[in-house]
PDB file of C-alpha atoms in Angstrom:
ATOM      1  CA  MET A   1      -0.149  -0.218  -0.091  1.00  0.00           C
ATOM      2  CA  PRO A   2       1.682   3.403  -1.056  1.00  0.00           C
ATOM      3  CA  LEU A   3       2.606   5.949   1.670  1.00  0.00           C
ATOM      4  CA  THR A   4       1.313   9.546   1.406  1.00  0.00           C
ATOM      5  CA  THR A   5       4.350  11.609   1.790  1.00  0.00           C
ATOM      6  CA  PHE A   6       4.273  15.442   3.463  1.00  0.00           C
ATOM      7  CA  ALA A   7       6.234  18.401   3.831  1.00  0.00           C
ATOM      8  CA  LEU A   8       5.112  20.300   6.818  1.00  0.00           C
ATOM      9  CA  VAL A   9       6.054  23.771   6.790  1.00  0.00           C
ATOM     10  CA  ARG A  10       6.063  26.433   9.276  1.00  0.00           C
ATOM     11  CA  HIS A  11       5.396  29.936   7.159  1.00  0.00           C
ATOM     12  CA  GLY A  12       8.093  32.415   7.495  1.00  0.00           C
ATOM     13  CA  GLN A  13       9.132  34.988   9.871  1.00  0.00           C
ATOM     14  CA  THR A  14       6.642  37.914  10.947  1.00  0.00           C
ATOM     15  CA  ASP A  15       6.920  40.980  13.202  1.00  0.00           C
ATOM     16  CA  TRP A  16       5.113  39.200  16.105  1.00  0.00           C
ATOM     17  CA  ASN A  17       7.468  36.426  15.795  1.00  0.00           C
ATOM     18  CA  ALA A  18      10.412  38.591  15.671  1.00  0.00           C
ATOM     19  CA  GLN A  19       9.239  40.659  18.659  1.00  0.00           C
ATOM     20  CA  ARG A  20       7.987  37.274  20.534  1.00  0.00           C
ATOM     21  CA  ARG A  21       4.083  38.147  20.439  1.00  0.00           C
ATOM     22  CA  LEU A  22       2.021  35.336  20.849  1.00  0.00           C
ATOM     23  CA  GLN A  23       0.175  35.392  17.035  1.00  0.00           C
ATOM     24  CA  GLY A  24      -2.697  32.353  16.855  1.00  0.00           C
ATOM     25  CA  SER A  25      -5.532  33.443  14.430  1.00  0.00           C
ATOM     26  CA  THR A  26      -4.437  36.827  14.140  1.00  0.00           C
ATOM     27  CA  ASP A  27      -3.670  37.320  10.745  1.00  0.00           C
ATOM     28  CA  ILE A  28      -0.272  39.067  10.823  1.00  0.00           C
ATOM     29  CA  PRO A  29       1.690  39.348   7.389  1.00  0.00           C
ATOM     30  CA  LEU A  30       5.000  38.210   6.898  1.00  0.00           C
ATOM     31  CA  ASN A  31       8.107  40.569   6.888  1.00  0.00           C
ATOM     32  CA  ASP A  32      10.977  40.655   4.630  1.00  0.00           C
ATOM     33  CA  VAL A  33      13.177  38.164   6.457  1.00  0.00           C
ATOM     34  CA  GLY A  34       9.625  35.289   6.210  1.00  0.00           C
ATOM     35  CA  ARG A  35       9.610  35.959   2.240  1.00  0.00           C
ATOM     36  CA  GLY A  36      13.613  35.141   2.492  1.00  0.00           C
ATOM     37  CA  GLN A  37      13.124  32.201   4.542  1.00  0.00           C
ATOM     38  CA  ALA A  38       9.954  30.958   2.157  1.00  0.00           C
ATOM     39  CA  ARG A  39      12.521  31.590  -0.543  1.00  0.00           C
ATOM     40  CA  ASP A  40      15.080  29.777   0.851  1.00  0.00           C
ATOM     41  CA  ALA A  41      12.945  26.440   1.631  1.00  0.00           C
ATOM     42  CA  VAL A  42      12.691  26.165  -1.925  1.00  0.00           C
ATOM     43  CA  ALA A  43      16.201  24.543  -2.221  1.00  0.00           C
ATOM     44  CA  VAL A  44      15.155  21.776   0.166  1.00  0.00           C
ATOM     45  CA  LEU A  45      11.827  21.599  -1.195  1.00  0.00           C
ATOM     46  CA  SER A  46      13.012  21.237  -4.510  1.00  0.00           C
ATOM     47  CA  GLY A  47      14.797  17.624  -3.962  1.00  0.00           C
ATOM     48  CA  TYR A  48      10.774  16.594  -4.050  1.00  0.00           C
ATOM     49  CA  GLU A  49       8.128  16.269  -6.765  1.00  0.00           C
ATOM     50  CA  TRP A  50       5.332  17.500  -5.505  1.00  0.00           C
ATOM     51  CA  ASP A  51       1.708  16.948  -6.522  1.00  0.00           C
ATOM     52  CA  VAL A  52      -0.456  19.271  -4.367  1.00  0.00           C
ATOM     53  CA  ILE A  53       0.437  22.312  -2.134  1.00  0.00           C
ATOM     54  CA  VAL A  54      -2.279  23.587   0.175  1.00  0.00           C
ATOM     55  CA  SER A  55      -2.002  26.295   2.983  1.00  0.00           C
ATOM     56  CA  SER A  56      -3.526  27.851   5.968  1.00  0.00           C
ATOM     57  CA  PRO A  57      -5.865  30.836   4.875  1.00  0.00           C
ATOM     58  CA  LEU A  58      -3.729  33.239   7.338  1.00  0.00           C
ATOM     59  CA  SER A  59      -1.839  35.544   5.008  1.00  0.00           C
ATOM     60  CA  ARG A  60       1.421  34.670   6.671  1.00  0.00           C
ATOM     61  CA  ALA A  61       1.005  30.963   5.303  1.00  0.00           C
ATOM     62  CA  ALA A  62      -0.513  32.059   1.958  1.00  0.00           C
ATOM     63  CA  GLU A  63       2.454  34.108   1.227  1.00  0.00           C
ATOM     64  CA  THR A  64       4.753  31.671   2.380  1.00  0.00           C
ATOM     65  CA  ALA A  65       2.769  28.551   0.245  1.00  0.00           C
ATOM     66  CA  GLU A  66       2.958  31.339  -3.119  1.00  0.00           C
ATOM     67  CA  LEU A  67       6.488  32.009  -2.933  1.00  0.00           C
ATOM     68  CA  ILE A  68       7.477  28.461  -2.713  1.00  0.00           C
ATOM     69  CA  ALA A  69       5.025  27.231  -5.230  1.00  0.00           C
ATOM     70  CA  ALA A  70       6.684  29.824  -7.455  1.00  0.00           C
ATOM     71  CA  GLY A  71      10.075  29.004  -6.756  1.00  0.00           C
ATOM     72  CA  LEU A  72       8.955  25.161  -7.714  1.00  0.00           C
ATOM     73  CA  GLY A  73       7.146  26.276 -10.747  1.00  0.00           C
ATOM     74  CA  LEU A  74       4.097  25.086  -9.285  1.00  0.00           C
ATOM     75  CA  SER A  75       0.748  26.819  -8.143  1.00  0.00           C
ATOM     76  CA  VAL A  76      -1.052  26.793  -4.325  1.00  0.00           C
ATOM     77  CA  ASP A  77      -3.809  23.681  -4.757  1.00  0.00           C
ATOM     78  CA  ARG A  78      -5.895  25.470  -1.846  1.00  0.00           C
ATOM     79  CA  ARG A  79      -6.356  27.112   1.158  1.00  0.00           C
ATOM     80  CA  VAL A  80      -7.518  24.844   4.055  1.00  0.00           C
ATOM     81  CA  PRO A  81      -9.568  26.402   7.080  1.00  0.00           C
ATOM     82  CA  GLU A  82      -8.697  23.689   9.238  1.00  0.00           C
ATOM     83  CA  LEU A  83      -5.263  24.377   9.215  1.00  0.00           C
ATOM     84  CA  THR A  84      -5.386  28.221  10.609  1.00  0.00           C
ATOM     85  CA  GLU A  85      -3.492  28.293  13.610  1.00  0.00           C
ATOM     86  CA  ARG A  86      -4.432  27.690  17.236  1.00  0.00           C
ATOM     87  CA  ARG A  87      -7.010  30.247  18.473  1.00  0.00           C
ATOM     88  CA  PHE A  88      -5.136  31.783  21.703  1.00  0.00           C
ATOM     89  CA  GLY A  89      -8.105  34.280  22.526  1.00  0.00           C
ATOM     90  CA  ALA A  90      -7.227  37.549  24.601  1.00  0.00           C
ATOM     91  CA  ALA A  91      -4.018  36.116  24.491  1.00  0.00           C
ATOM     92  CA  GLU A  92      -2.743  37.174  20.943  1.00  0.00           C
ATOM     93  CA  GLY A  93      -0.629  39.741  20.429  1.00  0.00           C
ATOM     94  CA  LEU A  94       0.935  39.727  23.922  1.00  0.00           C
ATOM     95  CA  GLN A  95       4.393  38.804  25.132  1.00  0.00           C
ATOM     96  CA  ALA A  96       6.143  37.137  27.924  1.00  0.00           C
ATOM     97  CA  GLY A  97       5.189  38.854  31.265  1.00  0.00           C
ATOM     98  CA  PRO A  98       2.220  39.353  33.744  1.00  0.00           C
ATOM     99  CA  GLU A  99      -0.367  40.403  31.495  1.00  0.00           C
ATOM    100  CA  LEU A 100      -0.027  37.211  29.752  1.00  0.00           C
ATOM    101  CA  ASP A 101       0.782  35.185  32.831  1.00  0.00           C
ATOM    102  CA  ALA A 102      -2.773  36.392  34.209  1.00  0.00           C
ATOM    103  CA  LEU A 103      -4.693  34.810  31.409  1.00  0.00           C
ATOM    104  CA  ARG A 104      -2.497  31.190  31.797  1.00  0.00           C
ATOM    105  CA  ILE A 105      -4.820  28.334  33.006  1.00  0.00           C
ATOM    106  CA  PRO A 106      -3.683  24.591  32.680  1.00  0.00           C
ATOM    107  CA  GLY A 107      -2.789  23.893  28.971  1.00  0.00           C
ATOM    108  CA  GLY A 108      -3.224  27.218  27.694  1.00  0.00           C
ATOM    109  CA  PHE A 109      -4.823  30.256  27.980  1.00  0.00           C
ATOM    110  CA  ARG A 110      -8.403  31.594  29.013  1.00  0.00           C
ATOM    111  CA  GLY A 111     -10.804  31.612  26.288  1.00  0.00           C
ATOM    112  CA  ALA A 112      -8.303  29.722  24.201  1.00  0.00           C
ATOM    113  CA  GLU A 113      -8.826  26.818  21.778  1.00  0.00           C
ATOM    114  CA  SER A 114      -7.180  23.867  24.029  1.00  0.00           C
ATOM    115  CA  GLU A 115      -4.394  22.067  22.888  1.00  0.00           C
ATOM    116  CA  GLU A 116      -6.564  19.026  22.373  1.00  0.00           C
ATOM    117  CA  GLU A 117      -8.854  21.008  20.007  1.00  0.00           C
ATOM    118  CA  ALA A 118      -6.253  22.316  18.024  1.00  0.00           C
ATOM    119  CA  ALA A 119      -4.623  18.870  17.938  1.00  0.00           C
ATOM    120  CA  SER A 120      -7.969  17.276  17.102  1.00  0.00           C
ATOM    121  CA  ARG A 121      -8.496  19.608  14.286  1.00  0.00           C
ATOM    122  CA  GLY A 122      -5.090  19.691  13.023  1.00  0.00           C
ATOM    123  CA  LEU A 123      -4.541  16.151  12.607  1.00  0.00           C
ATOM    124  CA  ALA A 124      -7.968  15.670  10.796  1.00  0.00           C
ATOM    125  CA  ALA A 125      -7.150  17.858   8.194  1.00  0.00           C
ATOM    126  CA  LEU A 126      -4.033  16.252   7.638  1.00  0.00           C
ATOM    127  CA  GLU A 127      -5.577  12.984   7.566  1.00  0.00           C
ATOM    128  CA  ALA A 128      -8.141  13.777   5.347  1.00  0.00           C
ATOM    129  CA  LEU A 129      -5.145  14.904   2.905  1.00  0.00           C
ATOM    130  CA  ALA A 130      -4.020  11.709   3.092  1.00  0.00           C
ATOM    131  CA  GLU A 131      -7.065  10.237   2.009  1.00  0.00           C
ATOM    132  CA  GLU A 132      -7.761  12.800  -0.742  1.00  0.00           C
ATOM    133  CA  PHE A 133      -4.100  12.698  -2.231  1.00  0.00           C
ATOM    134  CA  HIS A 134      -3.673   9.025  -0.880  1.00  0.00           C
ATOM    135  CA  GLY A 135      -0.073   7.837  -2.308  1.00  0.00           C
ATOM    136  CA  ARG A 136       1.037  11.062  -3.352  1.00  0.00           C
ATOM    137  CA  ARG A 137       2.875  14.349  -2.229  1.00  0.00           C
ATOM    138  CA  VAL A 138       1.303  16.888  -0.566  1.00  0.00           C
ATOM    139  CA  LEU A 139       3.345  20.317   0.484  1.00  0.00           C
ATOM    140  CA  VAL A 140       1.557  21.791   3.663  1.00  0.00           C
ATOM    141  CA  VAL A 141       2.008  25.127   4.928  1.00  0.00           C
ATOM    142  CA  ALA A 142       0.622  26.255   7.985  1.00  0.00           C
ATOM    143  CA  HIS A 143       1.798  27.163  11.783  1.00  0.00           C
ATOM    144  CA  GLY A 144       4.108  26.388  14.194  1.00  0.00           C
ATOM    145  CA  THR A 145       1.583  25.379  17.133  1.00  0.00           C
ATOM    146  CA  LEU A 146      -0.743  23.486  15.039  1.00  0.00           C
ATOM    147  CA  LEU A 147       1.818  21.667  13.366  1.00  0.00           C
ATOM    148  CA  ARG A 148       3.715  20.473  16.289  1.00  0.00           C
ATOM    149  CA  LEU A 149       0.628  19.685  18.344  1.00  0.00           C
ATOM    150  CA  SER A 150      -0.923  17.559  15.261  1.00  0.00           C
ATOM    151  CA  LEU A 151       2.202  16.068  14.484  1.00  0.00           C
ATOM    152  CA  GLY A 152       2.821  15.352  17.925  1.00  0.00           C
ATOM    153  CA  ARG A 153      -0.501  13.297  17.887  1.00  0.00           C
ATOM    154  CA  ALA A 154      -0.053  11.655  14.896  1.00  0.00           C
ATOM    155  CA  VAL A 155       3.330  10.098  16.200  1.00  0.00           C
ATOM    156  CA  ALA A 156       2.808   9.884  19.739  1.00  0.00           C
ATOM    157  CA  ARG A 157       5.505  12.375  20.485  1.00  0.00           C
ATOM    158  CA  THR A 158       6.167  15.330  22.310  1.00  0.00           C
ATOM    159  CA  LEU A 159       7.582  17.848  19.913  1.00  0.00           C
ATOM    160  CA  ASP A 160       9.486  20.852  20.747  1.00  0.00           C
ATOM    161  CA  SER A 161       8.778  24.117  18.764  1.00  0.00           C
ATOM    162  CA  ILE A 162       8.861  24.044  14.827  1.00  0.00           C
ATOM    163  CA  ASP A 163      11.387  26.832  12.993  1.00  0.00           C
ATOM    164  CA  ASN A 164      10.106  29.270  10.168  1.00  0.00           C
ATOM    165  CA  ALA A 165      10.025  27.579   6.977  1.00  0.00           C
ATOM    166  CA  VAL A 166      11.953  24.427   7.564  1.00  0.00           C
ATOM    167  CA  LEU A 167      11.274  20.990   6.105  1.00  0.00           C
ATOM    168  CA  ASN A 168       9.393  18.515   8.578  1.00  0.00           C
ATOM    169  CA  LEU A 169       9.028  15.374   6.612  1.00  0.00           C
ATOM    170  CA  ALA A 170       6.563  13.087   7.760  1.00  0.00           C
ATOM    171  CA  HIS A 171       4.587   9.887   5.730  1.00  0.00           C
ATOM    172  CA  HIS A 172       1.202   8.509   6.177  1.00  0.00           C
ATOM    173  CA  HIS A 173       0.091   5.072   5.689  1.00  0.00           C
ATOM    174  CA  ALA A 174      -3.527   3.551   5.676  1.00  0.00           C
ATOM    175  CA  ILE A 175      -2.787   1.190   8.215  1.00  0.00           C
ATOM    176  CA  ASP A 176       0.575   1.759   9.944  1.00  0.00           C
ATOM    177  CA  GLY A 177      -0.493   5.371  10.646  1.00  0.00           C
ATOM    178  CA  TRP A 178       2.036   7.809  10.609  1.00  0.00           C
ATOM    179  CA  GLN A 179       5.802   8.075  10.606  1.00  0.00           C
ATOM    180  CA  LEU A 180       8.462  11.137  10.954  1.00  0.00           C
ATOM    181  CA  GLU A 181      11.253  11.176   8.915  1.00  0.00           C
ATOM    182  CA  TYR A 182      12.832  14.799   9.191  1.00  0.00           C
ATOM    183  CA  PHE A 183      11.681  17.393  11.969  1.00  0.00           C
ATOM    184  CA  ASN A 184      13.207  21.067  11.967  1.00  0.00           C
ATOM    185  CA  GLY A 185      15.361  20.130   9.086  1.00  0.00           C
ATOM    186  CA  GLU A 186      16.878  17.120  10.702  1.00  0.00           C
ATOM    187  CA  PRO A 187      16.451  13.498  10.310  1.00  0.00           C
ATOM    188  CA  VAL A 188      14.841  11.552  13.075  1.00  0.00           C
ATOM    189  CA  MET A 189      14.223   8.131  11.054  1.00  0.00           C
ATOM    190  CA  ALA A 190      15.994   6.170   8.136  1.00  0.00           C
ATOM    191  CA  ALA A 191      14.196   7.045   4.784  1.00  0.00           C
ATOM    192  CA  VAL A 192      10.936   5.620   4.083  1.00  0.00           C
ATOM    193  CA  PRO A 193      10.981   3.601   0.678  1.00  0.00           C
ATOM    194  CA  ALA A 194       8.674   5.265  -1.709  1.00  0.00           C
TER     195      ALA A 194
END
């Protein structure tokens, strides 16, 4: 049974990333550093053939996907609303400090989407793509927290933060589930045969 291969790429940097502000579902655009990161990602991603490119509808992911697609001579097939970043509610826009700490509750922030909810939503979106594009290669551009939680649930591991515009390569098998080959650009297992 063929594998479905996924490149899971976090968008490039935004000003809020640089300022260490919690973005969540607030639609903050890429900055020039982020655009450069997206263009740089093409070198690694061009080592594979991609059948489909999808992204979150938030502008930072959508623009990253467009820049990568242009560099690969492809186009973005669609925006997937379920790939939007985890919603952090009133914590969005805040930096570490007393104001953010006042909103903390176990597992997140008051009024925010829980880690469990975000992981369920993100993994369901990835599994729907795996079913739709069974046996193909899918490039997904989305968001760090959503990808970390979804991928962590898929491979039953706690994962570190995901870096901007680096390769995370995972494979989905209808029976055996998910395998993670690259995380933050580094190999975590032997290459999976095609």
